[in-house]
Amino acid sequence: MKMVKSLMLGTAAGFVALTGAQAADLPVKAKAVEYVKICSLYGAGFYYIPGTDTCIRIGGALRLDTAFNGTTYDVPFWQGSTGGANSYNRNYFTTRERLNLFIDTRTATEYGVVRTYANLQFDFLQGRESIAGGYMENDFLFIQFAGFTFGKAVSQFDPQWALAKPWIASGVNGGSNNATGIPQLAYTASFGNGVSATISLEDAQPYRSAGVVNASAGFLGPFGAATSAYGVAANTFAGNVQTGDHVPDIVANLRLDQAWGSLHFGAAAHEVHGTYYTSTNSDSGKPSSTWGYAVTGAFELKNLPTGIGDSLKVEASYAKGAAKYVWGGTTDTAGGGRYARLGAGNGTAGSMALGYVLDGVYTNGSSIDLSSAWEVSAYYEHYWTPAWRTSLFGSYTSISYGTSGNAALLAAANAPVSATSGFLGAGSFNGTNTGNFNFAVAQVGTRTAWTPVQNLTLSAEFVYSRLIQNQNGTYTVNAGVPGVAPNSTLEMKNQNLFNGSVQILRSF
């Protein structure tokens, strides 16, 4: 019996040992892998960030541009520089290479979708950087939550198709400058059926402040002394006395968005001020600050009877003391406007068109006379085939300064100016100018684009511009203007400009 008992106990012990050994040899169960899942809530390209309920999309584009007879972004030679002076030493072509990257995240919450968006540009511009240089800019950076928009987004003054205009150029005066976002705090209320309204506080620097001039300080001159672009040094050319903003612009809109297109109505209030009559340290007084305003109306029609994908966009705007809501083309800087163009073969006797885009003008002891500006622009795009499309666009933009404003500008222009006055290329009309500083630009252009495969587009563009000025007499240049001989005399005449560009765009 003892033998049987011992045998049974030994067998049981063996089974226990064998079971333990087998258990030790089994692999440990691995944690489940979290695969990236497609998020179909917000359109193509979104994925869930693993472990969260946030959807993200990452994309961008590589853009290669070459502009002819103009500056980068296919802007005509209408600035006070070697290009505007028609100098032999100007660049006959300019190139730009740009890498665009964007990140778009969205999370559904009980208050609605929380969205964050960032758009980064990495650029290299011919003549601006060293051969291995370049720069980065942040064009759009904003958060949207419960109807609010915080950060740098498309201005609420502009129709939301502002970034989808069918051109390459940044040098077409089609409404306000919206090449990048405007810093803002906005609230949008949606009423259903595509109807919405927005109220916004927006930072006017640098795109919305055209600048104010004290004509008693002297004539601005047609050339030289422009500040860095995008308001790096200041917000406009030398002579501007409104170098800062006191309060944000107040902007509102009413929109209707439907499958057939959209309607947009916008308005803005813009504070205008100048500095002391004599100097910033003087107690001799200054003009009282005042308010300018701007209004706009626009519509878009999609899928026209002319073809699938065809569209027509039309916009008209008016501004009083808020000129940059109307004048959107790139002039001296993104914030101020000076147009100066010499005719071909200027030599010692040539021609010139000159105009300024200002919010207002004053003289010592006077109040600010606000400018009046208006524009109308239209853009039509036709698809010949799904791969080929052609656009036709045009605009007419005008600014005027009234009796007092023009009188102040003419008095400064006709007064003798020393070559050492601080304005590069100083000169004078010497009393010969009996016209006025009202100014306009008419433009028409066309672009044809070919998309041989998805997300790869090759395009070419041509733009004609006419600078229409109302001055007369002759302007005598003292010295210092690139491409213009000292003591040259320039007769005031309208000028015709031609420029174009080609582009390769690969988006992803």
Short mmCIF file of C-alpha atoms in Angstrom, two decimals:
data_model
loop_
_atom_site.label_atom_id
_atom_site.label_comp_id
_atom_site.label_asym_id
_atom_site.label_seq_id
_atom_site.Cartn_x
_atom_site.Cartn_y
_atom_site.Cartn_z
CA MET A 1 0.00 0.00 0.00
CA LYS A 2 2.81 2.33 0.86
CA MET A 3 4.42 1.51 -2.48
CA VAL A 4 1.21 2.36 -4.40
CA LYS A 5 0.80 5.60 -2.42
CA SER A 6 4.39 6.60 -3.10
CA LEU A 7 3.95 5.89 -6.82
CA MET A 8 0.79 8.01 -7.02
CA LEU A 9 2.39 10.92 -5.17
CA GLY A 10 5.48 10.78 -7.38
CA THR A 11 3.35 10.72 -10.54
CA ALA A 12 1.35 13.73 -9.33
CA ALA A 13 4.52 15.62 -8.54
CA GLY A 14 5.82 14.86 -12.02
CA PHE A 15 2.67 16.22 -13.63
CA VAL A 16 2.96 19.41 -11.55
CA ALA A 17 6.57 19.91 -12.58
CA LEU A 18 5.80 19.21 -16.22
CA THR A 19 2.85 21.63 -16.18
CA GLY A 20 4.98 24.34 -14.57
CA ALA A 21 7.68 23.90 -17.18
CA GLN A 22 5.19 24.15 -20.03
CA ALA A 23 3.62 27.28 -18.50
CA ALA A 24 7.01 28.91 -18.26
CA ASP A 25 7.68 28.17 -21.92
CA LEU A 26 4.46 29.88 -23.17
CA PRO A 27 4.93 33.43 -24.60
CA VAL A 28 3.52 36.42 -22.69
CA LYS A 29 0.44 37.93 -24.47
CA ALA A 30 1.50 41.13 -26.31
CA LYS A 31 -0.41 44.42 -25.95
CA ALA A 32 -2.72 45.08 -28.87
CA VAL A 33 -1.22 47.29 -31.57
CA GLU A 34 -3.10 50.59 -32.17
CA TYR A 35 -3.28 50.96 -35.92
CA VAL A 36 -3.82 54.45 -37.42
CA LYS A 37 -7.46 54.71 -38.40
CA ILE A 38 -8.98 56.87 -41.13
CA CYS A 39 -11.14 59.74 -39.88
CA SER A 40 -13.97 60.35 -42.34
CA LEU A 41 -15.69 63.11 -40.36
CA TYR A 42 -13.89 66.07 -41.95
CA GLY A 43 -13.06 64.97 -45.48
CA ALA A 44 -10.23 63.11 -47.18
CA GLY A 45 -6.75 62.95 -45.67
CA PHE A 46 -7.68 62.95 -41.96
CA TYR A 47 -6.52 60.23 -39.55
CA TYR A 48 -7.09 59.65 -35.85
CA ILE A 49 -4.05 60.38 -33.71
CA PRO A 50 -3.46 56.97 -32.00
CA GLY A 51 -4.93 56.83 -28.52
CA THR A 52 -7.06 59.98 -29.00
CA ASP A 53 -10.30 61.09 -30.61
CA THR A 54 -8.49 63.91 -32.44
CA CYS A 55 -8.27 63.81 -36.23
CA ILE A 56 -5.24 65.24 -38.00
CA ARG A 57 -4.30 66.05 -41.57
CA ILE A 58 -0.76 66.92 -42.69
CA GLY A 59 -0.11 68.20 -46.18
CA GLY A 60 1.48 70.92 -48.24
CA ALA A 61 2.94 71.84 -51.60
CA LEU A 62 6.21 72.54 -53.38
CA ARG A 63 5.94 75.65 -55.56
CA LEU A 64 8.51 76.90 -58.08
CA ASP A 65 7.98 80.34 -59.67
CA THR A 66 9.76 82.42 -62.27
CA ALA A 67 8.52 85.97 -62.92
CA PHE A 68 9.43 88.03 -65.99
CA ASN A 69 9.69 91.84 -66.05
CA GLY A 70 8.49 92.00 -62.45
CA THR A 71 9.43 91.23 -58.90
CA THR A 72 8.82 88.04 -56.95
CA TYR A 73 5.17 86.94 -56.70
CA ASP A 74 4.79 88.30 -60.26
CA VAL A 75 4.39 91.92 -59.08
CA PRO A 76 4.86 94.54 -61.85
CA PHE A 77 7.82 96.92 -61.71
CA TRP A 78 5.87 99.84 -60.23
CA GLN A 79 7.92 100.49 -57.09
CA GLY A 80 10.50 103.18 -56.43
CA SER A 81 13.48 100.91 -57.13
CA THR A 82 15.74 99.86 -60.00
CA GLY A 83 12.77 98.07 -61.54
CA GLY A 84 10.46 101.05 -61.27
CA ALA A 85 13.22 103.25 -62.68
CA ASN A 86 13.51 100.92 -65.68
CA SER A 87 17.22 100.63 -64.91
CA TYR A 88 19.40 98.47 -67.17
CA ASN A 89 20.73 96.87 -63.97
CA ARG A 90 17.32 95.57 -62.85
CA ASN A 91 16.53 91.87 -62.71
CA TYR A 92 14.91 90.84 -65.97
CA PHE A 93 13.54 87.77 -64.21
CA THR A 94 13.18 86.65 -60.60
CA THR A 95 12.80 83.18 -59.11
CA ARG A 96 11.29 81.80 -55.94
CA GLU A 97 11.22 78.31 -54.44
CA ARG A 98 8.63 77.66 -51.73
CA LEU A 99 7.81 74.69 -49.53
CA ASN A 100 4.40 74.94 -47.87
CA LEU A 101 3.44 72.70 -44.94
CA PHE A 102 0.16 72.71 -43.02
CA ILE A 103 -1.24 70.86 -40.00
CA ASP A 104 -4.99 70.69 -39.43
CA THR A 105 -6.42 69.04 -36.28
CA ARG A 106 -10.07 68.65 -35.29
CA THR A 107 -11.74 67.20 -32.20
CA ALA A 108 -15.49 66.77 -31.70
CA THR A 109 -16.66 68.09 -28.32
CA GLU A 110 -19.94 68.95 -26.64
CA TYR A 111 -19.30 72.58 -27.65
CA GLY A 112 -18.69 71.69 -31.26
CA VAL A 113 -15.49 70.99 -33.18
CA VAL A 114 -12.21 72.31 -31.75
CA ARG A 115 -9.90 73.08 -34.67
CA THR A 116 -6.25 74.12 -34.80
CA TYR A 117 -4.54 75.09 -38.04
CA ALA A 118 -0.99 76.12 -38.90
CA ASN A 119 0.44 76.97 -42.32
CA LEU A 120 4.21 77.41 -42.66
CA GLN A 121 6.15 78.69 -45.67
CA PHE A 122 9.82 78.00 -46.33
CA ASP A 123 11.05 80.34 -49.09
CA PHE A 124 14.14 81.15 -51.07
CA LEU A 125 14.03 84.39 -53.09
CA GLN A 126 16.53 85.40 -55.73
CA GLY A 127 18.53 88.43 -54.63
CA ARG A 128 17.23 88.35 -51.06
CA GLU A 129 19.25 85.52 -49.52
CA SER A 130 22.69 84.00 -49.89
CA ILE A 131 22.91 80.98 -52.18
CA ALA A 132 22.19 78.65 -49.24
CA GLY A 133 19.86 81.03 -47.42
CA GLY A 134 16.13 81.42 -47.18
CA TYR A 135 13.50 82.33 -44.64
CA MET A 136 10.37 80.97 -42.99
CA GLU A 137 7.02 82.70 -42.49
CA ASN A 138 3.83 81.74 -40.66
CA ASP A 139 0.93 82.70 -42.89
CA PHE A 140 -1.95 81.16 -40.93
CA LEU A 141 -2.05 80.13 -37.25
CA PHE A 142 -5.42 79.90 -35.52
CA ILE A 143 -7.69 78.03 -33.12
CA GLN A 144 -11.45 77.71 -33.65
CA PHE A 145 -13.80 76.73 -30.85
CA ALA A 146 -17.52 77.21 -30.17
CA GLY A 147 -17.85 79.77 -32.96
CA PHE A 148 -14.71 81.73 -31.97
CA THR A 149 -11.59 82.20 -34.10
CA PHE A 150 -8.37 83.14 -32.30
CA GLY A 151 -5.20 83.90 -34.26
CA LYS A 152 -4.06 84.60 -37.79
CA ALA A 153 -6.81 83.73 -40.29
CA VAL A 154 -8.40 85.15 -43.45
CA SER A 155 -9.82 88.58 -42.60
CA GLN A 156 -13.53 88.55 -41.93
CA PHE A 157 -13.79 91.53 -44.31
CA ASP A 158 -12.84 89.30 -47.25
CA PRO A 159 -14.96 86.66 -48.97
CA GLN A 160 -13.73 83.23 -47.93
CA TRP A 161 -12.78 82.43 -51.56
CA ALA A 162 -10.13 85.16 -51.30
CA LEU A 163 -7.36 82.54 -51.32
CA ALA A 164 -8.79 80.73 -54.36
CA LYS A 165 -8.49 83.49 -56.94
CA PRO A 166 -7.39 81.97 -60.27
CA TRP A 167 -4.02 83.67 -60.68
CA ILE A 168 -0.35 83.39 -59.74
CA ALA A 169 0.35 87.06 -59.04
CA SER A 170 0.32 88.97 -55.77
CA GLY A 171 0.51 92.12 -57.88
CA VAL A 172 -3.13 92.37 -58.94
CA ASN A 173 -5.14 95.04 -57.12
CA GLY A 174 -8.20 92.89 -56.52
CA GLY A 175 -9.58 94.02 -53.18
CA SER A 176 -7.71 93.94 -49.89
CA ASN A 177 -4.35 92.28 -49.34
CA ASN A 178 -5.04 88.75 -48.09
CA ALA A 179 -1.82 86.97 -49.03
CA THR A 180 -1.58 85.89 -45.39
CA GLY A 181 -3.95 85.86 -42.45
CA ILE A 182 -4.82 88.83 -40.23
CA PRO A 183 -4.45 88.40 -36.42
CA GLN A 184 -7.97 88.50 -35.03
CA LEU A 185 -10.49 87.64 -32.34
CA ALA A 186 -13.72 86.75 -34.11
CA TYR A 187 -17.08 85.18 -33.33
CA THR A 188 -19.27 83.58 -36.01
CA ALA A 189 -22.97 82.80 -35.51
CA SER A 190 -24.54 80.25 -37.88
CA PHE A 191 -28.27 80.57 -38.56
CA GLY A 192 -28.76 77.52 -40.78
CA ASN A 193 -29.19 77.06 -44.52
CA GLY A 194 -25.68 78.47 -45.09
CA VAL A 195 -26.40 81.86 -43.49
CA SER A 196 -23.83 83.18 -41.00
CA ALA A 197 -22.62 86.46 -39.49
CA THR A 198 -19.27 87.35 -37.93
CA ILE A 199 -17.94 90.16 -35.72
CA SER A 200 -14.18 90.54 -35.36
CA LEU A 201 -11.40 92.63 -33.83
CA GLU A 202 -8.42 92.59 -36.20
CA ASP A 203 -4.83 93.84 -35.96
CA ALA A 204 -4.43 96.46 -38.70
CA GLN A 205 -0.64 96.13 -38.92
CA PRO A 206 0.73 95.85 -41.49
CA TYR A 207 -1.86 95.08 -44.16
CA ARG A 208 -4.61 97.52 -43.18
CA SER A 209 -2.68 100.71 -42.36
CA ALA A 210 -1.81 102.60 -45.53
CA GLY A 211 -0.18 105.41 -43.57
CA VAL A 212 -0.74 109.13 -43.02
CA VAL A 213 1.44 111.96 -44.36
CA ASN A 214 2.16 115.41 -42.90
CA ALA A 215 2.72 117.31 -46.15
CA SER A 216 4.39 120.15 -44.25
CA ALA A 217 7.34 117.85 -43.62
CA GLY A 218 8.20 117.84 -47.32
CA PHE A 219 7.62 115.82 -50.46
CA LEU A 220 7.97 112.05 -50.22
CA GLY A 221 9.74 111.69 -53.53
CA PRO A 222 9.13 108.92 -56.04
CA PHE A 223 12.13 106.75 -55.17
CA GLY A 224 14.06 105.20 -52.32
CA ALA A 225 13.62 104.85 -48.57
CA ALA A 226 11.05 102.06 -48.46
CA THR A 227 11.06 99.93 -45.33
CA SER A 228 11.35 96.17 -45.18
CA ALA A 229 8.39 94.10 -46.36
CA TYR A 230 5.65 93.03 -43.94
CA GLY A 231 6.37 95.94 -41.62
CA VAL A 232 9.65 94.60 -40.25
CA ALA A 233 11.19 98.04 -39.73
CA ALA A 234 8.00 100.09 -39.87
CA ASN A 235 4.77 99.71 -41.73
CA THR A 236 5.32 101.85 -44.81
CA PHE A 237 7.69 104.12 -46.74
CA ALA A 238 9.60 107.07 -45.30
CA GLY A 239 7.29 109.96 -44.54
CA ASN A 240 4.49 107.96 -42.91
CA VAL A 241 3.65 109.47 -39.52
CA GLN A 242 1.24 106.76 -38.41
CA THR A 243 3.79 104.13 -37.45
CA GLY A 244 1.61 102.31 -34.95
CA ASP A 245 -1.99 101.32 -34.29
CA HIS A 246 -3.94 102.50 -31.23
CA VAL A 247 -6.99 100.23 -31.43
CA PRO A 248 -7.83 97.17 -33.52
CA ASP A 249 -10.03 97.43 -36.56
CA ILE A 250 -13.67 96.44 -36.02
CA VAL A 251 -14.85 94.12 -38.79
CA ALA A 252 -18.19 92.41 -39.48
CA ASN A 253 -19.70 90.34 -42.28
CA LEU A 254 -22.87 88.57 -43.39
CA ARG A 255 -22.52 85.47 -45.58
CA LEU A 256 -24.59 82.98 -47.55
CA ASP A 257 -22.85 79.78 -48.65
CA GLN A 258 -24.67 77.35 -50.94
CA ALA A 259 -23.82 74.63 -53.46
CA TRP A 260 -24.39 77.13 -56.30
CA GLY A 261 -21.96 79.68 -54.82
CA SER A 262 -21.89 82.37 -52.17
CA LEU A 263 -22.78 85.95 -51.25
CA HIS A 264 -20.63 88.08 -48.95
CA PHE A 265 -21.10 91.54 -47.42
CA GLY A 266 -18.42 93.03 -45.17
CA ALA A 267 -17.67 96.28 -43.33
CA ALA A 268 -14.76 97.61 -41.28
CA ALA A 269 -14.00 100.59 -39.02
CA HIS A 270 -10.35 101.74 -39.03
CA GLU A 271 -8.77 104.30 -36.66
CA VAL A 272 -6.53 106.94 -38.31
CA HIS A 273 -4.09 109.24 -36.51
CA GLY A 274 -0.97 111.33 -37.05
CA THR A 275 1.86 112.50 -34.85
CA TYR A 276 2.78 116.02 -33.65
CA TYR A 277 2.88 118.82 -36.19
CA THR A 278 6.61 119.43 -35.76
CA SER A 279 8.25 116.55 -33.92
CA THR A 280 7.43 113.75 -31.52
CA ASN A 281 8.86 115.83 -28.64
CA SER A 282 6.96 119.00 -29.45
CA ASP A 283 4.04 120.38 -27.48
CA SER A 284 2.75 122.27 -30.52
CA GLY A 285 -0.19 119.93 -30.91
CA LYS A 286 -1.23 117.22 -33.31
CA PRO A 287 -4.31 116.45 -35.42
CA SER A 288 -7.16 114.68 -33.67
CA SER A 289 -7.47 111.00 -34.44
CA THR A 290 -10.47 110.01 -36.52
CA TRP A 291 -12.14 106.90 -37.92
CA GLY A 292 -12.20 105.63 -41.45
CA TYR A 293 -14.33 102.83 -42.80
CA ALA A 294 -14.66 100.34 -45.65
CA VAL A 295 -17.50 98.27 -47.13
CA THR A 296 -17.46 95.42 -49.62
CA GLY A 297 -19.84 93.15 -51.50
CA ALA A 298 -18.93 89.98 -53.39
CA PHE A 299 -20.48 86.90 -54.95
CA GLU A 300 -19.30 83.59 -56.42
CA LEU A 301 -21.13 81.42 -58.95
CA LYS A 302 -20.05 77.79 -59.34
CA ASN A 303 -20.61 75.18 -62.07
CA LEU A 304 -21.71 77.64 -64.70
CA PRO A 305 -23.51 76.55 -67.89
CA THR A 306 -20.22 77.10 -69.74
CA GLY A 307 -18.75 73.93 -68.24
CA ILE A 308 -18.29 71.69 -65.22
CA GLY A 309 -16.03 73.36 -62.66
CA ASP A 310 -16.34 76.84 -64.23
CA SER A 311 -16.71 79.72 -61.78
CA LEU A 312 -17.21 83.48 -61.70
CA LYS A 313 -16.18 85.70 -58.79
CA VAL A 314 -16.98 89.43 -58.56
CA GLU A 315 -16.09 91.93 -55.81
CA ALA A 316 -16.56 95.67 -55.27
CA SER A 317 -15.30 97.77 -52.34
CA TYR A 318 -15.30 101.37 -51.12
CA ALA A 319 -13.19 102.95 -48.36
CA LYS A 320 -12.95 106.33 -46.67
CA GLY A 321 -9.70 106.67 -44.72
CA ALA A 322 -9.08 102.90 -44.95
CA ALA A 323 -7.39 102.62 -48.33
CA LYS A 324 -5.73 99.22 -47.91
CA TYR A 325 -9.12 97.53 -47.68
CA VAL A 326 -9.38 98.47 -51.35
CA TRP A 327 -5.78 98.55 -52.60
CA GLY A 328 -4.54 94.98 -52.13
CA GLY A 329 -1.60 94.89 -54.52
CA THR A 330 1.95 94.81 -53.20
CA THR A 331 3.57 98.22 -53.59
CA ASP A 332 6.49 99.55 -51.53
CA THR A 333 5.58 97.30 -48.63
CA ALA A 334 2.66 95.19 -47.50
CA GLY A 335 1.49 98.06 -45.34
CA GLY A 336 1.95 101.24 -47.38
CA GLY A 337 1.57 102.20 -50.98
CA ARG A 338 3.76 104.17 -53.35
CA TYR A 339 3.67 103.62 -57.10
CA ALA A 340 6.55 105.04 -59.15
CA ARG A 341 7.28 103.97 -62.71
CA LEU A 342 9.53 105.55 -65.35
CA GLY A 343 9.00 105.13 -69.07
CA ALA A 344 11.46 103.18 -71.17
CA GLY A 345 14.65 104.95 -72.23
CA ASN A 346 14.35 107.68 -69.61
CA GLY A 347 17.93 109.01 -70.03
CA THR A 348 18.05 112.70 -69.21
CA ALA A 349 14.51 113.30 -70.44
CA GLY A 350 11.84 110.69 -69.86
CA SER A 351 8.40 110.15 -68.38
CA MET A 352 7.01 108.98 -65.06
CA ALA A 353 3.77 107.97 -63.35
CA LEU A 354 3.58 108.57 -59.60
CA GLY A 355 0.87 107.83 -57.06
CA TYR A 356 0.37 107.20 -53.36
CA VAL A 357 -2.05 105.03 -51.40
CA LEU A 358 -2.63 106.82 -48.07
CA ASP A 359 -5.31 106.81 -45.42
CA GLY A 360 -5.03 110.58 -45.03
CA VAL A 361 -3.06 113.81 -45.42
CA TYR A 362 -2.62 116.85 -43.16
CA THR A 363 -0.43 119.92 -42.70
CA ASN A 364 0.81 121.74 -39.61
CA GLY A 365 -2.21 123.02 -37.70
CA SER A 366 -4.81 121.18 -39.80
CA SER A 367 -6.93 118.09 -39.24
CA ILE A 368 -6.54 114.88 -41.26
CA ASP A 369 -8.19 114.82 -44.70
CA LEU A 370 -9.19 111.21 -45.35
CA SER A 371 -8.73 109.62 -48.76
CA SER A 372 -11.52 107.98 -50.75
CA ALA A 373 -10.87 104.73 -52.60
CA TRP A 374 -12.91 102.19 -54.55
CA GLU A 375 -12.37 99.11 -56.66
CA VAL A 376 -14.20 96.53 -58.73
CA SER A 377 -12.68 93.21 -59.77
CA ALA A 378 -13.82 90.01 -61.49
CA TYR A 379 -12.36 86.53 -62.03
CA TYR A 380 -13.66 83.92 -64.48
CA GLU A 381 -12.21 80.42 -64.85
CA HIS A 382 -13.15 77.91 -67.56
CA TYR A 383 -12.26 74.19 -67.72
CA TRP A 384 -11.59 73.10 -71.31
CA THR A 385 -11.04 69.56 -70.06
CA PRO A 386 -10.56 68.15 -66.54
CA ALA A 387 -6.82 68.72 -67.05
CA TRP A 388 -6.83 72.13 -68.80
CA ARG A 389 -8.30 75.40 -67.53
CA THR A 390 -7.94 79.10 -68.36
CA SER A 391 -8.82 82.12 -66.24
CA LEU A 392 -9.44 85.72 -67.18
CA PHE A 393 -9.32 88.43 -64.51
CA GLY A 394 -9.39 92.19 -64.32
CA SER A 395 -9.66 95.07 -61.85
CA TYR A 396 -9.93 98.83 -61.64
CA THR A 397 -8.74 100.54 -58.44
CA SER A 398 -8.88 104.26 -57.69
CA ILE A 399 -7.96 106.68 -54.89
CA SER A 400 -8.59 110.42 -54.48
CA TYR A 401 -7.62 112.98 -51.82
CA GLY A 402 -10.17 115.79 -52.17
CA THR A 403 -9.48 119.49 -52.56
CA SER A 404 -7.57 120.01 -49.29
CA GLY A 405 -5.56 116.80 -49.48
CA ASN A 406 -4.50 117.40 -53.07
CA ALA A 407 -3.57 121.00 -52.33
CA ALA A 408 -1.31 119.88 -49.47
CA LEU A 409 0.41 117.19 -51.56
CA LEU A 410 0.92 119.53 -54.52
CA ALA A 411 2.41 122.27 -52.32
CA ALA A 412 4.95 119.80 -50.97
CA ALA A 413 5.71 118.41 -54.44
CA ASN A 414 6.31 121.84 -55.99
CA ALA A 415 8.57 123.13 -53.22
CA PRO A 416 12.37 122.89 -53.76
CA VAL A 417 13.88 119.90 -51.94
CA SER A 418 17.52 119.44 -51.01
CA ALA A 419 19.31 116.32 -52.19
CA THR A 420 20.30 115.76 -48.57
CA SER A 421 16.74 115.94 -47.26
CA GLY A 422 16.76 112.29 -46.30
CA PHE A 423 14.75 111.10 -49.29
CA LEU A 424 16.89 109.15 -51.71
CA GLY A 425 16.75 110.71 -55.14
CA ALA A 426 15.16 113.92 -53.87
CA GLY A 427 13.89 116.35 -56.44
CA SER A 428 11.08 118.76 -57.19
CA PHE A 429 8.47 119.80 -59.73
CA ASN A 430 9.64 123.39 -59.17
CA GLY A 431 6.09 124.70 -59.41
CA THR A 432 5.28 122.98 -62.73
CA ASN A 433 2.78 120.48 -61.32
CA THR A 434 -0.74 121.91 -61.46
CA GLY A 435 -2.61 118.62 -61.47
CA ASN A 436 -3.61 116.46 -58.51
CA PHE A 437 -2.59 113.23 -56.77
CA ASN A 438 -5.70 111.23 -57.61
CA PHE A 439 -4.48 107.90 -58.93
CA ALA A 440 -5.81 104.67 -60.45
CA VAL A 441 -4.58 101.30 -61.72
CA ALA A 442 -6.39 99.28 -64.41
CA GLN A 443 -5.36 95.66 -64.86
CA VAL A 444 -6.29 92.64 -66.96
CA GLY A 445 -4.65 89.24 -67.00
CA THR A 446 -4.98 85.61 -67.93
CA ARG A 447 -3.62 82.30 -66.66
CA THR A 448 -3.68 78.84 -68.25
CA ALA A 449 -3.03 75.79 -66.09
CA TRP A 450 -2.41 72.13 -67.01
CA THR A 451 -2.78 69.29 -64.51
CA PRO A 452 -1.39 66.19 -66.31
CA VAL A 453 -1.65 64.04 -63.18
CA GLN A 454 -3.40 64.57 -59.87
CA ASN A 455 -1.82 67.24 -57.63
CA LEU A 456 0.72 68.40 -60.23
CA THR A 457 -0.05 71.69 -62.01
CA LEU A 458 1.97 73.68 -64.53
CA SER A 459 0.72 77.19 -65.31
CA ALA A 460 1.64 80.38 -67.14
CA GLU A 461 0.32 83.90 -66.63
CA PHE A 462 0.34 87.29 -68.36
CA VAL A 463 -0.73 90.60 -66.76
CA TYR A 464 -1.16 94.08 -68.27
CA SER A 465 -1.34 97.12 -65.97
CA ARG A 466 -1.92 100.79 -66.71
CA LEU A 467 -0.96 103.42 -64.15
CA ILE A 468 -3.37 106.34 -64.49
CA GLN A 469 -2.22 109.56 -62.83
CA ASN A 470 -3.49 113.11 -62.89
CA GLN A 471 -0.29 115.09 -62.38
CA ASN A 472 1.46 117.21 -64.98
CA GLY A 473 4.61 119.25 -65.38
CA THR A 474 8.11 117.85 -65.08
CA TYR A 475 9.94 116.36 -62.12
CA THR A 476 13.66 117.14 -61.85
CA VAL A 477 15.78 114.50 -60.13
CA ASN A 478 18.66 115.80 -58.04
CA ALA A 479 20.72 112.64 -57.53
CA GLY A 480 20.73 109.13 -56.20
CA VAL A 481 18.03 107.42 -58.27
CA PRO A 482 19.34 104.10 -59.64
CA GLY A 483 19.24 104.15 -63.42
CA VAL A 484 18.39 107.89 -63.67
CA ALA A 485 21.04 110.49 -64.40
CA PRO A 486 21.27 113.46 -61.98
CA ASN A 487 19.29 116.51 -63.12
CA SER A 488 17.10 114.33 -65.32
CA THR A 489 13.69 115.76 -66.14
CA LEU A 490 10.71 113.42 -66.10
CA GLU A 491 7.42 114.39 -67.72
CA MET A 492 4.34 113.12 -65.87
CA LYS A 493 2.50 110.57 -68.03
CA ASN A 494 0.47 107.40 -67.63
CA GLN A 495 2.51 104.21 -67.91
CA ASN A 496 1.85 100.76 -69.36
CA LEU A 497 3.38 97.70 -67.71
CA PHE A 498 3.61 94.09 -68.89
CA ASN A 499 4.70 91.15 -66.77
CA GLY A 500 4.20 87.41 -66.55
CA SER A 501 5.26 84.24 -64.80
CA VAL A 502 5.39 80.45 -65.00
CA GLN A 503 4.86 78.07 -62.10
CA ILE A 504 5.13 74.40 -61.19
CA LEU A 505 3.05 73.31 -58.20
CA ARG A 506 3.12 69.85 -56.59
CA SER A 507 0.67 69.48 -53.71
CA PHE A 508 0.36 66.55 -51.34
#
